[in-house]
Each structure stands twice: as structure tokens, then as C-alpha cells.
Short mmCIF file of C-alpha atoms in Angstrom, two decimals:
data_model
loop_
_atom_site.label_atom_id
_atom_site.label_comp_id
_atom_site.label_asym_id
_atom_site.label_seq_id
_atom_site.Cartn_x
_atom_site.Cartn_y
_atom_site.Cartn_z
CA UNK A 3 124.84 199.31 78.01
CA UNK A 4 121.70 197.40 78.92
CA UNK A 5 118.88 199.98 80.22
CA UNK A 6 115.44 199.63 81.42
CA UNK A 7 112.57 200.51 79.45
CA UNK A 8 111.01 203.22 80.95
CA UNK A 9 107.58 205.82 80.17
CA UNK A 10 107.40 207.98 79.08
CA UNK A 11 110.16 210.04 78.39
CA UNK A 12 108.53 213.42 79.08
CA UNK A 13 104.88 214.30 80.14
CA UNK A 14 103.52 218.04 80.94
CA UNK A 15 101.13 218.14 83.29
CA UNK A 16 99.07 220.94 85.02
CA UNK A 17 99.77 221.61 88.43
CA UNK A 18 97.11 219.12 90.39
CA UNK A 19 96.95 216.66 88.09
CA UNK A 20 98.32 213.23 89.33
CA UNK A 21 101.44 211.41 87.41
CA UNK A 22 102.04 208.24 86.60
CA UNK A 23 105.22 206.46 84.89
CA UNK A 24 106.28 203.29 85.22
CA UNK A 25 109.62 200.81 84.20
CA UNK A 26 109.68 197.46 82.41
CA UNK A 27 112.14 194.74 81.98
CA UNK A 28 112.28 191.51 80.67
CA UNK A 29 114.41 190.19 83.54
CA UNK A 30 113.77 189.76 86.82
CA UNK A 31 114.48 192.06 89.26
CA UNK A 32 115.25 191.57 93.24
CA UNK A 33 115.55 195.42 94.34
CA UNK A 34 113.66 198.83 92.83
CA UNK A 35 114.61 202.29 93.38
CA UNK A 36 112.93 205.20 92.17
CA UNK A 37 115.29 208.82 92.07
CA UNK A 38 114.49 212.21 91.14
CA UNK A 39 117.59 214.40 89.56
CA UNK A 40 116.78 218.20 89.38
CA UNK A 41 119.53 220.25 86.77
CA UNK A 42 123.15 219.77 87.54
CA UNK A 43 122.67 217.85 90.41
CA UNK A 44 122.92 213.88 91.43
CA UNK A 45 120.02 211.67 91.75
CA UNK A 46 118.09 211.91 94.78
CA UNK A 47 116.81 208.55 96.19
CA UNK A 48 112.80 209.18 96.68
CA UNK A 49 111.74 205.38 97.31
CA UNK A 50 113.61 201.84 97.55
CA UNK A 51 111.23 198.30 97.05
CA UNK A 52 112.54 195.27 98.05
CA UNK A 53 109.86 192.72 97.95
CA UNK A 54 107.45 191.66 95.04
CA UNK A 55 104.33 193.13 95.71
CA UNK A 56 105.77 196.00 97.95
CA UNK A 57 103.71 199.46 97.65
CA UNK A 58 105.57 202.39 99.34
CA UNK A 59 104.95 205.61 100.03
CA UNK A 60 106.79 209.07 100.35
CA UNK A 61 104.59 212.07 101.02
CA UNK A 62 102.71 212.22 97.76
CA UNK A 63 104.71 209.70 95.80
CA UNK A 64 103.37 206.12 95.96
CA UNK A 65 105.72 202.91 93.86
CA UNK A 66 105.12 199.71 93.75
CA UNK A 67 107.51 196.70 92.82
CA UNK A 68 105.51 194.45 90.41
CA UNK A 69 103.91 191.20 91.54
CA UNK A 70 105.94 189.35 88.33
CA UNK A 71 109.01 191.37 89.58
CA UNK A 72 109.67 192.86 86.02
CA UNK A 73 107.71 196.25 86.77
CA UNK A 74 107.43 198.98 88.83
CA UNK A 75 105.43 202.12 88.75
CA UNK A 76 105.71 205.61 90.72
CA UNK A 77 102.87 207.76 91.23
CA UNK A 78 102.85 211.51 91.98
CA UNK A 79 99.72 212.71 93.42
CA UNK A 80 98.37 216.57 93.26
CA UNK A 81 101.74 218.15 91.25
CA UNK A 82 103.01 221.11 92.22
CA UNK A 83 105.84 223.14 90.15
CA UNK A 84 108.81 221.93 92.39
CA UNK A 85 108.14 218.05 91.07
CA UNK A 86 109.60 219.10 88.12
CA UNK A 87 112.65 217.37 87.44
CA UNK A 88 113.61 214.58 85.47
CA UNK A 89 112.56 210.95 87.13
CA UNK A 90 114.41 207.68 87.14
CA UNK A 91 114.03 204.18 87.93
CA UNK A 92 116.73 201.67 88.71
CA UNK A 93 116.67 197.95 89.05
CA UNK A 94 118.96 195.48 90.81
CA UNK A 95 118.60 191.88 88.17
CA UNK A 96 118.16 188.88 90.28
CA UNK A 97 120.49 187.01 88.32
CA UNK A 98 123.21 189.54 88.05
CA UNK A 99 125.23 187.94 91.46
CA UNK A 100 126.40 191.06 92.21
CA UNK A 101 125.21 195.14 93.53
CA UNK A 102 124.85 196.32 90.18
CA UNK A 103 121.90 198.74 89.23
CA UNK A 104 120.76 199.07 86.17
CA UNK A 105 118.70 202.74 85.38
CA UNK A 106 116.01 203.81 82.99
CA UNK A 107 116.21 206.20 80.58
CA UNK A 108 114.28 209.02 82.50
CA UNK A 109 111.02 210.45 82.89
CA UNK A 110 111.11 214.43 82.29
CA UNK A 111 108.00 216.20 83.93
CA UNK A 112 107.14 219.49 83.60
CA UNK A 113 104.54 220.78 85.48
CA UNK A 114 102.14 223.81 84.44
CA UNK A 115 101.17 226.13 86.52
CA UNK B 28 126.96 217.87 105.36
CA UNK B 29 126.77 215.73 102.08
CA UNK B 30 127.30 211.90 102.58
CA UNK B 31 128.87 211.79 99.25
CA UNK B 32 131.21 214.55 97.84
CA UNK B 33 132.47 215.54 94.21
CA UNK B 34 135.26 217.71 93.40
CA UNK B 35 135.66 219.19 91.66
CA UNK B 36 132.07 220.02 90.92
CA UNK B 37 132.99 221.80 87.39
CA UNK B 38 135.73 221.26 85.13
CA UNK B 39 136.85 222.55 81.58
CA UNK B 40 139.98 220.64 79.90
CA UNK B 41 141.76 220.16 76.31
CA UNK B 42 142.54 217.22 74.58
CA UNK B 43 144.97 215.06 75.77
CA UNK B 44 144.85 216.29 79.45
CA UNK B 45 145.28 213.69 82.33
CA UNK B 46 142.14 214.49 85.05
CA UNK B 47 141.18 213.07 87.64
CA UNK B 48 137.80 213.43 89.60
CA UNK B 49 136.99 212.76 93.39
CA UNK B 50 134.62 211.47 95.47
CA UNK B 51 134.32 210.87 99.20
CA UNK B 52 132.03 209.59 100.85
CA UNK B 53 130.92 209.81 105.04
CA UNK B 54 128.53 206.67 105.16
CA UNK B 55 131.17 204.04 105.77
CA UNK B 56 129.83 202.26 102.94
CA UNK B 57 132.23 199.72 101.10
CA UNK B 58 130.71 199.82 98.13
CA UNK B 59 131.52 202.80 95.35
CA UNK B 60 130.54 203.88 91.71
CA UNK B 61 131.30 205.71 88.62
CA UNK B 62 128.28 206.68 86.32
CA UNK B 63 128.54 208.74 83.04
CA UNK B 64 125.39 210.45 82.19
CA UNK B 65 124.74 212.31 78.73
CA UNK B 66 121.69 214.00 77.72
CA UNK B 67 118.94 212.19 77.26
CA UNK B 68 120.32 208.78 78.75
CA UNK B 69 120.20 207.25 81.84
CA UNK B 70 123.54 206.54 83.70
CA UNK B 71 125.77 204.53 82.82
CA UNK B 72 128.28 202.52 85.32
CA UNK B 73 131.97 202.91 84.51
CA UNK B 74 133.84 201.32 87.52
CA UNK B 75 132.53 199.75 90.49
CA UNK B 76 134.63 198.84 93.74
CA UNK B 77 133.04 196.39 96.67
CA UNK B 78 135.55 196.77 98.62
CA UNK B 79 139.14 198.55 98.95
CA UNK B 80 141.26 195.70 97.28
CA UNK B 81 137.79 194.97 94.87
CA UNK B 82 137.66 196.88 91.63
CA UNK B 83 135.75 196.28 88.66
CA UNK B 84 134.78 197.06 85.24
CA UNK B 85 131.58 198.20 84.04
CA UNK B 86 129.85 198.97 81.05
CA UNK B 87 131.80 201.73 79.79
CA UNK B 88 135.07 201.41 81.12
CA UNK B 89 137.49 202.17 78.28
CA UNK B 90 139.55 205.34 78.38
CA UNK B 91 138.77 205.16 81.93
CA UNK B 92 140.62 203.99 85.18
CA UNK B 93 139.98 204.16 88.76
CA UNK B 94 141.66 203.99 92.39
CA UNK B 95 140.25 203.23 95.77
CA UNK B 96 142.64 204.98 98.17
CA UNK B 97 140.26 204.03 101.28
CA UNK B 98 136.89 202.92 102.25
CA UNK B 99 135.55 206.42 102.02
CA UNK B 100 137.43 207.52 99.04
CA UNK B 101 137.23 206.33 95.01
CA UNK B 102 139.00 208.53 92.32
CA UNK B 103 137.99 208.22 88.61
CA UNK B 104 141.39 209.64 85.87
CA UNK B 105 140.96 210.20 82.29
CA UNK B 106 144.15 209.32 81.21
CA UNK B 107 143.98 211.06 78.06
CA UNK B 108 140.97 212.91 77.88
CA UNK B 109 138.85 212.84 74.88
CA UNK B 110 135.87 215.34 73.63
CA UNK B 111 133.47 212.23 73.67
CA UNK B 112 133.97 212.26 77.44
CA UNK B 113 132.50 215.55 77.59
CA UNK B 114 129.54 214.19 80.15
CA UNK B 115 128.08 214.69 83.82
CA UNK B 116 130.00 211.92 86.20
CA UNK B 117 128.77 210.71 89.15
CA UNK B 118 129.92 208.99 92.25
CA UNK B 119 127.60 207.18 94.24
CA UNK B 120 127.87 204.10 97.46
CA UNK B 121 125.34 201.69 98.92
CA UNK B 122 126.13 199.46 101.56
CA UNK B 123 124.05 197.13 103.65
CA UNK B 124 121.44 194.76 103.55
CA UNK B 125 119.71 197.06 101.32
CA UNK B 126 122.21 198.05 99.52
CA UNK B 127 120.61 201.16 98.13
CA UNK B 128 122.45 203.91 96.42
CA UNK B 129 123.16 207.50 96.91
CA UNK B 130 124.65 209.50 94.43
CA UNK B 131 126.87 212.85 94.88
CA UNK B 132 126.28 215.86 93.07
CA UNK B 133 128.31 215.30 90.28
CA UNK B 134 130.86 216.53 87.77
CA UNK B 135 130.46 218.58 85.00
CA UNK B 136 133.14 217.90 82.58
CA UNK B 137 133.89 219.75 79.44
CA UNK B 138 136.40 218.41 77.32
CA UNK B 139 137.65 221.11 74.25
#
């Protein structure tokens, strides 16, 4: 099925550092959400964009939905051990007439402490 | 309480079995989904339903089939369960303008 390019696929960082990971697409996009699964559990919803150009924040973590609408990043400032967890992005294509997401691959961050 | 509910949370079956896996959901959203996730991938949508007389295919859908018993309720059945469906499933809803989507905790299913 027809994923989103995201990066990277895993990072270790030491606890302080900041994070950064973004998703690409080649479509157009009209809604991004950014989730955070820890092991054996479901995708928790950290941020939701809904207008080109939109920068959000949560606590720490800071997205933005791309100005060409085919991007968005998520930033985690100062990591501590509980960010670990595996990170993914989800887009809603413009063109796709309907609610369908479509979800990255997955970011997997480990954090050293 | 959970918005969105799995049961059952773990499950181990043979070859052949007929399962079927639950989800309800307390946010009076009309809008319901079945993912698939396997290591290393992202998810993947089996079923989607917009409504309770609305249901639709997704990516993945063979070997698959679904019910919508009520707004708040959307089962997934394996008719004939294969070990290639061995996976983590996952129900989630959105609803509203924004239309953003939670998930439930999941499924484990092993299938021997």
C-alpha cells in the first residue's frame, strides 16, 4: 500500500539533545498528524495540522505542516528517556475525496541516558 | 476510560480458525478503521466504515471482512485465518470537522 516517506527510520540520541524527523510526499496533502506508539500499544495522537504553514506545539514537541503542503516535520526538544518510542506521521491526500490517512513508515528513537 | 476499546487485547489461533476481533468505541464518532501493522511498517488500512450502512475496502482487504453492528461498534473476522496474518490490528475513529484519528490499543494476533 502507498506509504509516506519518512526519516529516518531510527536515530539514538543522548538524553538533552533535540530531535528532528520529518515526512515527505509527492502529493499533496490537506491534514497532518503526528503519533507516538510505545510497545504493544496503539498510536497516540501527539499533534494534528490542518493548514499549510501551521506550526504547533505540544509541551516540547513542535510540527509544522509544509508551506508546499507535501512536508511536515516534528521536533522534540531536550529528550528525556520516556520519548522513546517509535514515531509516526500520517497524511490525509487532498485529492483522495475521502477520510483516508495514509502513515509513514516510523521513526524509532532511542534515547541515551 | 478508553474512547476506543480492543478485545480481545491478545490472541493465539491455528490455521484455519474463524476469529473475530472487536472494537468499541465511546466518542460517537461515525467513522471506524482496521489497520494491520507488522514490524517495521507503518499501518496499513484494511476496512474503513463512514457510517453504519457505509463499508469499504482498503488496501489490504483480502482474507478479511468486517461488520458495523452500530455507530460505536466495528468487528474485523478472519474467516480462515492464515499464519501471514500473524500481525498487531488496530481499530481506530475520527469524526468531525477535523476528522482526526484515535487508535485503540490493539490486538496481538498469533496465528500457528
Amino acid at each position: 500500500g502507498q506509504q509516506l516517506n519518512q526519516s529516518p527510520q531510527s536515530m539514538f540520541i543522548q538524553e538533552g539533545e533535540d530531535v528532528s524527523m520529518n515526512c515527505t510526499s509527492s502529493s499533496i496533502f490537506n491534514t497532518w498528524l503526528w503519533y507516538k506508539q510505545d510497545p504493544g500499544e496503539g498510536p497516540v495522537l501527539l499533534i494534528a495540522l490542518y493548514k499549510a504553514g501551521e506550526l504547533t506545539s505540544n509541551g516540547r514537541l513542535t510540527a509544522q505542516f509544509g508551506i508546499t503542503r507535501k512536508d511536515s516535520f516534528l521536533n522534540i526538544s531536550a529528550s528525556i528517556p520516556s520519548d522513546v518510542g517509535i514515531y509516526f506521521c500520517a497524511g490525509q491526500p487532498a485529492t483522495s475525496g475521502t477520510y483516508k490517512y495514509i502513515f509513514g513508515t516510523g521513526t524509532r528513537l532511542k534515547v541515551l541516558a | 476510560d478508553a474512547d476506543v476499546t480492543q478485545t480481545p487485547r491478545n490472541r493465539i489461533t491455528k490455521t484455519g480458525k474463524r476469529i473475530m476481533l472487536e472494537c468499541s468505541q465511546t466518542k460517537g464518532h461515525d467513522r471506524m478503521y482496521w489497520y494491520r501493522q507488522d514490524p517495521g511498517l507503518g499501518l496499513q488500512l484494511i476496512y474503513y466504515s463512514f457510517d453504519v450502512k457505509d463499508i469499504n475496502k482498503g488496501e489490504i482487504s483480502d482474507g478479511y471482512s468486517v461488520s458495523r453492528q452500530a455507530q460505536a461498534k466495528f468487528s474485523l473476522s478472519l474467516e480462515s485465518a492464515i499464519p501471514n496474518q500473524t500481525a498487531l490490528y488496530f481499530c481506530a475513529t475520527s469524526g468531525g470537522f477535523a476528522d482526526t484519528q484515535y487508535f485503540g490499543p490493539g490486538t496481538r494476533l498469533t496465528v500457528l
